[in-house]
JSON list of C-alpha atoms in Angstrom, two decimals:
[
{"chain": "C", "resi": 1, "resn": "UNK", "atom": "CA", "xyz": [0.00, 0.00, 0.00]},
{"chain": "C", "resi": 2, "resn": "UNK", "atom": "CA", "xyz": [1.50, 3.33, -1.28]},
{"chain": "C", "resi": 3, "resn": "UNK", "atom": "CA", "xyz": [2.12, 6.07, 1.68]},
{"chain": "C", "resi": 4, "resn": "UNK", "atom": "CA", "xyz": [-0.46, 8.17, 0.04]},
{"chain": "C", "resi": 5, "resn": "UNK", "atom": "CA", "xyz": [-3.30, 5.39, 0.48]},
{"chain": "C", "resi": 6, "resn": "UNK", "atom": "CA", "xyz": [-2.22, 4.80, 3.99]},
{"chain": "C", "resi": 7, "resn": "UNK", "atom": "CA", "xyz": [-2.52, 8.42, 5.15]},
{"chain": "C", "resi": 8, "resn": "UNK", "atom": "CA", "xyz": [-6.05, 8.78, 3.38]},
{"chain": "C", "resi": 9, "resn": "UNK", "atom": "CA", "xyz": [-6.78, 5.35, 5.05]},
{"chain": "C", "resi": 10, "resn": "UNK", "atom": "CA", "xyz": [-5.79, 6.52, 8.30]},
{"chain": "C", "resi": 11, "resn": "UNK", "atom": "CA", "xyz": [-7.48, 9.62, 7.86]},
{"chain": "C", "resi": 12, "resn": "UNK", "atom": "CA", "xyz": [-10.93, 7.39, 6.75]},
{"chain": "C", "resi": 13, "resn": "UNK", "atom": "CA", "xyz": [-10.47, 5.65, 9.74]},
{"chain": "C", "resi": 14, "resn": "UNK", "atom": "CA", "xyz": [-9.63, 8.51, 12.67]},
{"chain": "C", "resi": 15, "resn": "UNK", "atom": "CA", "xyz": [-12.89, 10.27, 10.82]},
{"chain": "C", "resi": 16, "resn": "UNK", "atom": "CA", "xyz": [-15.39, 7.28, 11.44]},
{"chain": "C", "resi": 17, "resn": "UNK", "atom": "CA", "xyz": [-14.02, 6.48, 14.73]},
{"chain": "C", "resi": 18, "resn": "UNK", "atom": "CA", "xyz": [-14.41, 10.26, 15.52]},
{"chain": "C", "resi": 19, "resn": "UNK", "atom": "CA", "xyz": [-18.14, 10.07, 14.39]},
{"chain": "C", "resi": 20, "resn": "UNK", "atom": "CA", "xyz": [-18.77, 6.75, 15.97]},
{"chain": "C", "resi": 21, "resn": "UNK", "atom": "CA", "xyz": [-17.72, 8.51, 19.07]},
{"chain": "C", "resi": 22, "resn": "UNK", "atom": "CA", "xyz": [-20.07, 10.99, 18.91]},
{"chain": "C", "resi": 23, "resn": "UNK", "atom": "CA", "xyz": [-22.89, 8.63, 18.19]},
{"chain": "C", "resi": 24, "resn": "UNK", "atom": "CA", "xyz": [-25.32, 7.51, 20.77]},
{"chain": "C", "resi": 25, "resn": "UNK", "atom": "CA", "xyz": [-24.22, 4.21, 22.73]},
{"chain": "C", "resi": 26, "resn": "UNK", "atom": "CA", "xyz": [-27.75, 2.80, 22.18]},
{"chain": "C", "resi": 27, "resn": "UNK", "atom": "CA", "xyz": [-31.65, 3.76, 21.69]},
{"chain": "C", "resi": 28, "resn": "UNK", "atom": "CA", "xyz": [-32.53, 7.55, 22.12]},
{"chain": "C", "resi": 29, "resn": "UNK", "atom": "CA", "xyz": [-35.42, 7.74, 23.85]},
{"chain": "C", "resi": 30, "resn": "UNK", "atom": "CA", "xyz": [-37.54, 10.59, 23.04]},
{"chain": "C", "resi": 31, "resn": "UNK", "atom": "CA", "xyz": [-39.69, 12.14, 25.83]},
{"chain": "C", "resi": 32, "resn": "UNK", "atom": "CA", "xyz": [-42.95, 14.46, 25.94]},
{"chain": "C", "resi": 33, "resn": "UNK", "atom": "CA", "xyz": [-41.69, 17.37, 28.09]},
{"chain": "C", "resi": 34, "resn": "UNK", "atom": "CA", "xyz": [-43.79, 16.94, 31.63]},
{"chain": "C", "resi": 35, "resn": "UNK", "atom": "CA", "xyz": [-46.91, 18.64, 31.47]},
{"chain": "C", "resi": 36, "resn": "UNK", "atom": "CA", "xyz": [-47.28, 21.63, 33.83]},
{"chain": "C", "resi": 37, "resn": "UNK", "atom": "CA", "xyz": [-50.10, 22.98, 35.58]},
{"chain": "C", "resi": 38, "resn": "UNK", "atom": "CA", "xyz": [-50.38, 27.22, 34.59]},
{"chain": "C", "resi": 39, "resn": "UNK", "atom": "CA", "xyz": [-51.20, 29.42, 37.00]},
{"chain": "C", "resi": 40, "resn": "UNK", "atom": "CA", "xyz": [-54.38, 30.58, 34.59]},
{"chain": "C", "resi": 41, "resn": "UNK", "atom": "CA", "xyz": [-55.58, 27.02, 34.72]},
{"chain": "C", "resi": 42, "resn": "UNK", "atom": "CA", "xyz": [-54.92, 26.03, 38.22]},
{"chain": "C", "resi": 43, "resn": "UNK", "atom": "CA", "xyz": [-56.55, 29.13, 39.57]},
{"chain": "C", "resi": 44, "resn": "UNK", "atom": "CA", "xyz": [-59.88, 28.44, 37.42]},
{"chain": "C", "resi": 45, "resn": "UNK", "atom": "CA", "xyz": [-59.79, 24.91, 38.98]},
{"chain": "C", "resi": 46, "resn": "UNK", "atom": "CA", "xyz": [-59.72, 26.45, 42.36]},
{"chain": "C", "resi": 47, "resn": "UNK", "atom": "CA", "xyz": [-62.65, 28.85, 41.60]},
{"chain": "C", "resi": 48, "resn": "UNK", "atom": "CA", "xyz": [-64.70, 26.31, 40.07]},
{"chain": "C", "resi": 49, "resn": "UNK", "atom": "CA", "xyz": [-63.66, 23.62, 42.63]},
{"chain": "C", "resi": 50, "resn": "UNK", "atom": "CA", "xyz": [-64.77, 26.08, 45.36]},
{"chain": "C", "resi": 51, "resn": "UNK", "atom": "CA", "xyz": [-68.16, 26.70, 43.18]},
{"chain": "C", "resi": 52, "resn": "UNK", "atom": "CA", "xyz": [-69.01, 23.11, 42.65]},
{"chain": "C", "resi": 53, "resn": "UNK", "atom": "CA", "xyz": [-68.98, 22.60, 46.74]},
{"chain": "C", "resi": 54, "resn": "UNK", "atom": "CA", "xyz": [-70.95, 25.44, 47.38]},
{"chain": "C", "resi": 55, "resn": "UNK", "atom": "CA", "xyz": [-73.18, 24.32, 44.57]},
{"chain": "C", "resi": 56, "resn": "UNK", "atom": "CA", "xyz": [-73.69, 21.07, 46.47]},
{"chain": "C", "resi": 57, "resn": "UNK", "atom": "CA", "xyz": [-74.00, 22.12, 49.68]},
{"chain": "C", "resi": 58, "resn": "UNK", "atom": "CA", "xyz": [-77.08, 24.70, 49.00]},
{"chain": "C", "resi": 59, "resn": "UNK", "atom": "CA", "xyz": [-78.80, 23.86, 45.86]},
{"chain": "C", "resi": 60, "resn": "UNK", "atom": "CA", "xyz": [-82.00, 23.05, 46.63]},
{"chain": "C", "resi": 61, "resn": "UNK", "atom": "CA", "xyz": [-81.61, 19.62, 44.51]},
{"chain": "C", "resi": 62, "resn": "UNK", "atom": "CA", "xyz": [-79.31, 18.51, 47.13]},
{"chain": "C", "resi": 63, "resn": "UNK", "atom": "CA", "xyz": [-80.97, 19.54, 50.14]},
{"chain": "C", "resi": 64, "resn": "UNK", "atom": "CA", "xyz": [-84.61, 19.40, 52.03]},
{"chain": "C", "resi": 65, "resn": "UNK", "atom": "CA", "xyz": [-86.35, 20.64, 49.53]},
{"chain": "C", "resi": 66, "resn": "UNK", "atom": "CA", "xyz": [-85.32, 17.45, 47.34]},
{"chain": "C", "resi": 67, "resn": "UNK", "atom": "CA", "xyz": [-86.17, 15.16, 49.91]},
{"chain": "C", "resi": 68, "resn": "UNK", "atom": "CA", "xyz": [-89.63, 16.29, 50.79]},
{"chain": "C", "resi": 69, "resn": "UNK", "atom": "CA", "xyz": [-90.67, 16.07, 47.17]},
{"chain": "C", "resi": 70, "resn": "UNK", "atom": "CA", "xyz": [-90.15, 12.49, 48.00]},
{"chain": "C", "resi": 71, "resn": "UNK", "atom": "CA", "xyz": [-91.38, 12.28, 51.21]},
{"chain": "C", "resi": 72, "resn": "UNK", "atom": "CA", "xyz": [-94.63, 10.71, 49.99]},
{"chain": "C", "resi": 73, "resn": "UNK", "atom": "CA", "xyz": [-93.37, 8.30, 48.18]},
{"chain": "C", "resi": 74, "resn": "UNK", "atom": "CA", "xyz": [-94.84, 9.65, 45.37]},
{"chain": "C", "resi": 75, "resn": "UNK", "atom": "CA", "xyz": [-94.12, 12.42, 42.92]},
{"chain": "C", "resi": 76, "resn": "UNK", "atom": "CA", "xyz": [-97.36, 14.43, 41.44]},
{"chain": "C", "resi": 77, "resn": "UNK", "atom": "CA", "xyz": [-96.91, 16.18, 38.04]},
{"chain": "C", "resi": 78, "resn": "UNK", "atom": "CA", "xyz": [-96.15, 19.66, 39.62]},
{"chain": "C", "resi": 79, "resn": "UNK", "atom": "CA", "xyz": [-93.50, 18.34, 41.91]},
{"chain": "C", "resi": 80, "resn": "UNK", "atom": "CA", "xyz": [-92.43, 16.49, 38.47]},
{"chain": "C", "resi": 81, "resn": "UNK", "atom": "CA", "xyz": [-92.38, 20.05, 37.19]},
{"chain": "C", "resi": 82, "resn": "UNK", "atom": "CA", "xyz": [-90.48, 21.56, 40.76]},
{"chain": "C", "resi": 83, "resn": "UNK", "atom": "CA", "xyz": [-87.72, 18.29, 40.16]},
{"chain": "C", "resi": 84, "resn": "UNK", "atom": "CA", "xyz": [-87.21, 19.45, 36.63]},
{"chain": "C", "resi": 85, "resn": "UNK", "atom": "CA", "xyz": [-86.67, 23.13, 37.40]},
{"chain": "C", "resi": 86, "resn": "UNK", "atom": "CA", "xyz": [-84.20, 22.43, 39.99]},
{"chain": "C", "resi": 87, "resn": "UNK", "atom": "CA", "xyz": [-82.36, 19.91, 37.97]},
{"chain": "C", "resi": 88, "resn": "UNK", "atom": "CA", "xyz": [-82.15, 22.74, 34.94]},
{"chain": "C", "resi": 89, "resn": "UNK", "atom": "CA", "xyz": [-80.55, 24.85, 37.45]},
{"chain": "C", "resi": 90, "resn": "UNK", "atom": "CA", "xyz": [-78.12, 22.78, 39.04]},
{"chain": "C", "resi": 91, "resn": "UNK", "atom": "CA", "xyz": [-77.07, 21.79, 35.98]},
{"chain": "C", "resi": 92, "resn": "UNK", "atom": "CA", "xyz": [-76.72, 25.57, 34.62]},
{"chain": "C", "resi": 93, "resn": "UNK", "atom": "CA", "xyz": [-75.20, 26.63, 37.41]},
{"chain": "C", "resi": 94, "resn": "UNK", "atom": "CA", "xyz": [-72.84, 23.89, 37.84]},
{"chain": "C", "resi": 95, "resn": "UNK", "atom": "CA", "xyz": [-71.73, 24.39, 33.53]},
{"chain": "C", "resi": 96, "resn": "UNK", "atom": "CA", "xyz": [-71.25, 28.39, 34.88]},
{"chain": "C", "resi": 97, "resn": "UNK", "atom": "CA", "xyz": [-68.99, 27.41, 37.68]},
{"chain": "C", "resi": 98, "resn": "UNK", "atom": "CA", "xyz": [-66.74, 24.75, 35.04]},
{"chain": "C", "resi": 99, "resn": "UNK", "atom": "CA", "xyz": [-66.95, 26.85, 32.31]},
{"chain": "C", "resi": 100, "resn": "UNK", "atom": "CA", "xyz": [-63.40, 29.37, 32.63]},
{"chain": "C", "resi": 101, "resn": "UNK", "atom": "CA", "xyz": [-61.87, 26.38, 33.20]},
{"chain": "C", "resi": 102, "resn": "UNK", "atom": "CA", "xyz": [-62.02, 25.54, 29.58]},
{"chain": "C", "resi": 103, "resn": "UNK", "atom": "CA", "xyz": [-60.17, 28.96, 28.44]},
{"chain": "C", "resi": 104, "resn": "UNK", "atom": "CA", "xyz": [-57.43, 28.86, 30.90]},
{"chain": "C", "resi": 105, "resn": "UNK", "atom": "CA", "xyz": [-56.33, 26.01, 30.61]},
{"chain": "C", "resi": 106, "resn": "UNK", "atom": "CA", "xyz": [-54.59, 24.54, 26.95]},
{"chain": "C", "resi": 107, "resn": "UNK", "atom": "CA", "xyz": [-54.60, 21.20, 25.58]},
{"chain": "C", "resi": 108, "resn": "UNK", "atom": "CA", "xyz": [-56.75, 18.02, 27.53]},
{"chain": "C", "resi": 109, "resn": "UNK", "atom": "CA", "xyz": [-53.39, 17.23, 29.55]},
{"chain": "C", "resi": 110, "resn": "UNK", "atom": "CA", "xyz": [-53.06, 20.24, 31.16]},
{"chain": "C", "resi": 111, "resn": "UNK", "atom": "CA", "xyz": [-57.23, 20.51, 31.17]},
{"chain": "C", "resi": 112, "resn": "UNK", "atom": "CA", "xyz": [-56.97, 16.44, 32.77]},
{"chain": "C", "resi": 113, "resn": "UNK", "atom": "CA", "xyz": [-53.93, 17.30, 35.34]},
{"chain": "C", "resi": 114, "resn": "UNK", "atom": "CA", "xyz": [-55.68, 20.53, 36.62]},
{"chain": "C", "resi": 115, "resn": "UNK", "atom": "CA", "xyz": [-58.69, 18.59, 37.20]},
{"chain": "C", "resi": 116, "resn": "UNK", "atom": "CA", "xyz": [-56.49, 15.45, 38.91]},
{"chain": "C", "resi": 117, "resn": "UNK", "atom": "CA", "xyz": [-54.76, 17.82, 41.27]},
{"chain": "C", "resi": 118, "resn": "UNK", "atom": "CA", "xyz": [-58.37, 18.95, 42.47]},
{"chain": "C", "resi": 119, "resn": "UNK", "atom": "CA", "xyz": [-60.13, 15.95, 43.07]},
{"chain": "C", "resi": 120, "resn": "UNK", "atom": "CA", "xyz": [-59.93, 15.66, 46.95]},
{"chain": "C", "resi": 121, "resn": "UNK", "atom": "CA", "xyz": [-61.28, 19.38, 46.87]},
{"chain": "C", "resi": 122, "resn": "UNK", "atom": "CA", "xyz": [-64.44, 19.10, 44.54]},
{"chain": "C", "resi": 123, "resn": "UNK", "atom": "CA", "xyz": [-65.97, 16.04, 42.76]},
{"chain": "C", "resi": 124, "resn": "UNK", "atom": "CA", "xyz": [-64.27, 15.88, 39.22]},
{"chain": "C", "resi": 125, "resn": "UNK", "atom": "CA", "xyz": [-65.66, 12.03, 39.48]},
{"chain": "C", "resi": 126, "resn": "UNK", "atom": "CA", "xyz": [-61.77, 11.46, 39.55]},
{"chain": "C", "resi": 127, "resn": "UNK", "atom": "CA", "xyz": [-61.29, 9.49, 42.72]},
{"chain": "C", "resi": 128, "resn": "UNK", "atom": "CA", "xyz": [-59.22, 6.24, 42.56]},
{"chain": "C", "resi": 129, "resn": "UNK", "atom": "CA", "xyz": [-61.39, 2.87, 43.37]},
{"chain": "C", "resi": 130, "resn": "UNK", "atom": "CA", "xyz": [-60.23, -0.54, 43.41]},
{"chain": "C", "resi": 131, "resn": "UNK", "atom": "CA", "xyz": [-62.79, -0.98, 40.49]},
{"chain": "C", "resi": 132, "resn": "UNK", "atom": "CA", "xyz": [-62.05, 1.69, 37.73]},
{"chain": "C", "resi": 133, "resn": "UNK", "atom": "CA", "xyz": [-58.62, 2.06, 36.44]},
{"chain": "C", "resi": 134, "resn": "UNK", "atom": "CA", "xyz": [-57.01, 5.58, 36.70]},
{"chain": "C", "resi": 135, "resn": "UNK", "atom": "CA", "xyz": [-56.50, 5.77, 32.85]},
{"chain": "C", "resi": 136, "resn": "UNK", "atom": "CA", "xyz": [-60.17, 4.88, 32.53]},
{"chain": "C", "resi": 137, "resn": "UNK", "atom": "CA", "xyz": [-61.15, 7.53, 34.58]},
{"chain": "C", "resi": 138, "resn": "UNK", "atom": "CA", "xyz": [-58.98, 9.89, 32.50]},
{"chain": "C", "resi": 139, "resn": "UNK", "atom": "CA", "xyz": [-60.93, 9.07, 29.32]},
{"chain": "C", "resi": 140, "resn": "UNK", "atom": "CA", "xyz": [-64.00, 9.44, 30.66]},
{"chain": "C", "resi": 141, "resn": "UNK", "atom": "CA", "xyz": [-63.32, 12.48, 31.87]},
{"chain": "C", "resi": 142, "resn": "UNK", "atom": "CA", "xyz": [-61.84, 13.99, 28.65]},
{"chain": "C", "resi": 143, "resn": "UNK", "atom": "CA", "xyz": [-64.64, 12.82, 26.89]},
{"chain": "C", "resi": 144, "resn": "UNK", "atom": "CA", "xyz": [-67.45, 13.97, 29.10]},
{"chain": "C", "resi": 145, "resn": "UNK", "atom": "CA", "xyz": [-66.07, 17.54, 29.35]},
{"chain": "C", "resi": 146, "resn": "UNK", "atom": "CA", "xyz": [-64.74, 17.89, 26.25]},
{"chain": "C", "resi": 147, "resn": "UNK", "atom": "CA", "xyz": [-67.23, 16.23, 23.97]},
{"chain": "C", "resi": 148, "resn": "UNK", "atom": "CA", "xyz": [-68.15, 19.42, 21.97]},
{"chain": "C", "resi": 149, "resn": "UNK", "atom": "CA", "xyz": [-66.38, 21.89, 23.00]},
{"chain": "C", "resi": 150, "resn": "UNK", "atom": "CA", "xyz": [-63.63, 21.45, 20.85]},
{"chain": "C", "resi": 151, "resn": "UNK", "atom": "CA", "xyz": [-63.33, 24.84, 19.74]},
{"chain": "C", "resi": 152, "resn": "UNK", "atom": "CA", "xyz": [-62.07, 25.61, 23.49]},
{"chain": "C", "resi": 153, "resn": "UNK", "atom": "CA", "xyz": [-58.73, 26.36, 24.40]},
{"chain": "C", "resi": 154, "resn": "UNK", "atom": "CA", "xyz": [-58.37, 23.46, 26.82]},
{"chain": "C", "resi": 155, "resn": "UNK", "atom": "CA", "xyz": [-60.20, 20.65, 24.74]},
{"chain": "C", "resi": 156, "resn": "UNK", "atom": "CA", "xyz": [-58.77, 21.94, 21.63]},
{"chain": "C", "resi": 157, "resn": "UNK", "atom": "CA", "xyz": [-56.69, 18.95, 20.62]},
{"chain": "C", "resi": 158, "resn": "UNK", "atom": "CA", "xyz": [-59.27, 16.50, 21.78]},
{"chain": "C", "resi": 159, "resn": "UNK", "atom": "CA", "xyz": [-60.13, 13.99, 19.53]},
{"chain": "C", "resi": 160, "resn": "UNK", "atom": "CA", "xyz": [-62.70, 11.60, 20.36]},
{"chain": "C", "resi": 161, "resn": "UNK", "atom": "CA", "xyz": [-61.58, 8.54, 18.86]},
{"chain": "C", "resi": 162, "resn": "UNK", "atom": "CA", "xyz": [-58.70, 8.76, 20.87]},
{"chain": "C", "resi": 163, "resn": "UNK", "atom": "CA", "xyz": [-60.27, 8.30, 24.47]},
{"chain": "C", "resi": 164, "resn": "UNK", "atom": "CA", "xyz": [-62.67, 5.78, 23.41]}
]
């Protein structure tokens, strides 16, 4: 081998070594950066967290006036009527007390985690059981809340199929 093939031979070689070196040593594994809580979102949690208890605490649908529609045993067609009413509020008024939460937060993980940080403080149905799986609880809460409202900032990349 001529001096001029061994010096662009050993030149071949130092480069691959040199690149080999700067290759990874095995798989890269490629990570979604952690989702993270914004202020914006957490603090519309903790308004509509606070909301929701106060809404079940004093609604009439939860308290004595509830009950003694069914104190009977029976429920006439105006008390039918009284039932409705109350139910068409609660359920306004409990939408009104959710609702900012789906403009401060962004995306259905931060929407999901805001939600999971509050469920000891309000009932986001989001309580671990024995019987329903965490990540089923997840997808039924994406797609109950978000269902529709894709337009929103937080349920904006929601897509349906993918919490069925």
């Amino acid at each position: 081998m001529s001096s001029k093939n061994r010096i662009a031979l050993t030149f071949v070689l130092f480069g691959m070594t040199s690149l080999a070196a700067c290759a990874p040593s095995g798989p890269v594994a490629i990570s979604k950066p952690a989702v993270v809580v914004s202020e914006a979102c957490a603090s519309a949690f903790d308004t509509a967290s606070e909301a929701i208890n106060y809404l079940y605490t004093h609604h009439p649908f939860y308290g004595p006036e509830y009950d003694m529609l069914y104190s009977d045993g029976e429920v006439t067609s105006e008390e039918q009527a009284t039932l409705d009413a109350m139910q068409l509020d609660e359920i306004a008024q409990y939408e009104a007390a959710v609702d900012p939460t789906y403009d401060a937060c962004h995306g259905v993980e931060e929407f999901y985690l805001a939600a999971y940080q509050h469920r000891d403080d309000a009932d986001w149905s989001l309580k671990e059981s024995e019987h329903l799986q965490i990540e089923d609880q997840k997808k039924w809460f994406l797609s109950s809340y978000c269902r529709g409202k894709e337009a929103r900032p937080a349920c904006s990349d929601f897509v349906a199929d993918d919490w069925e």
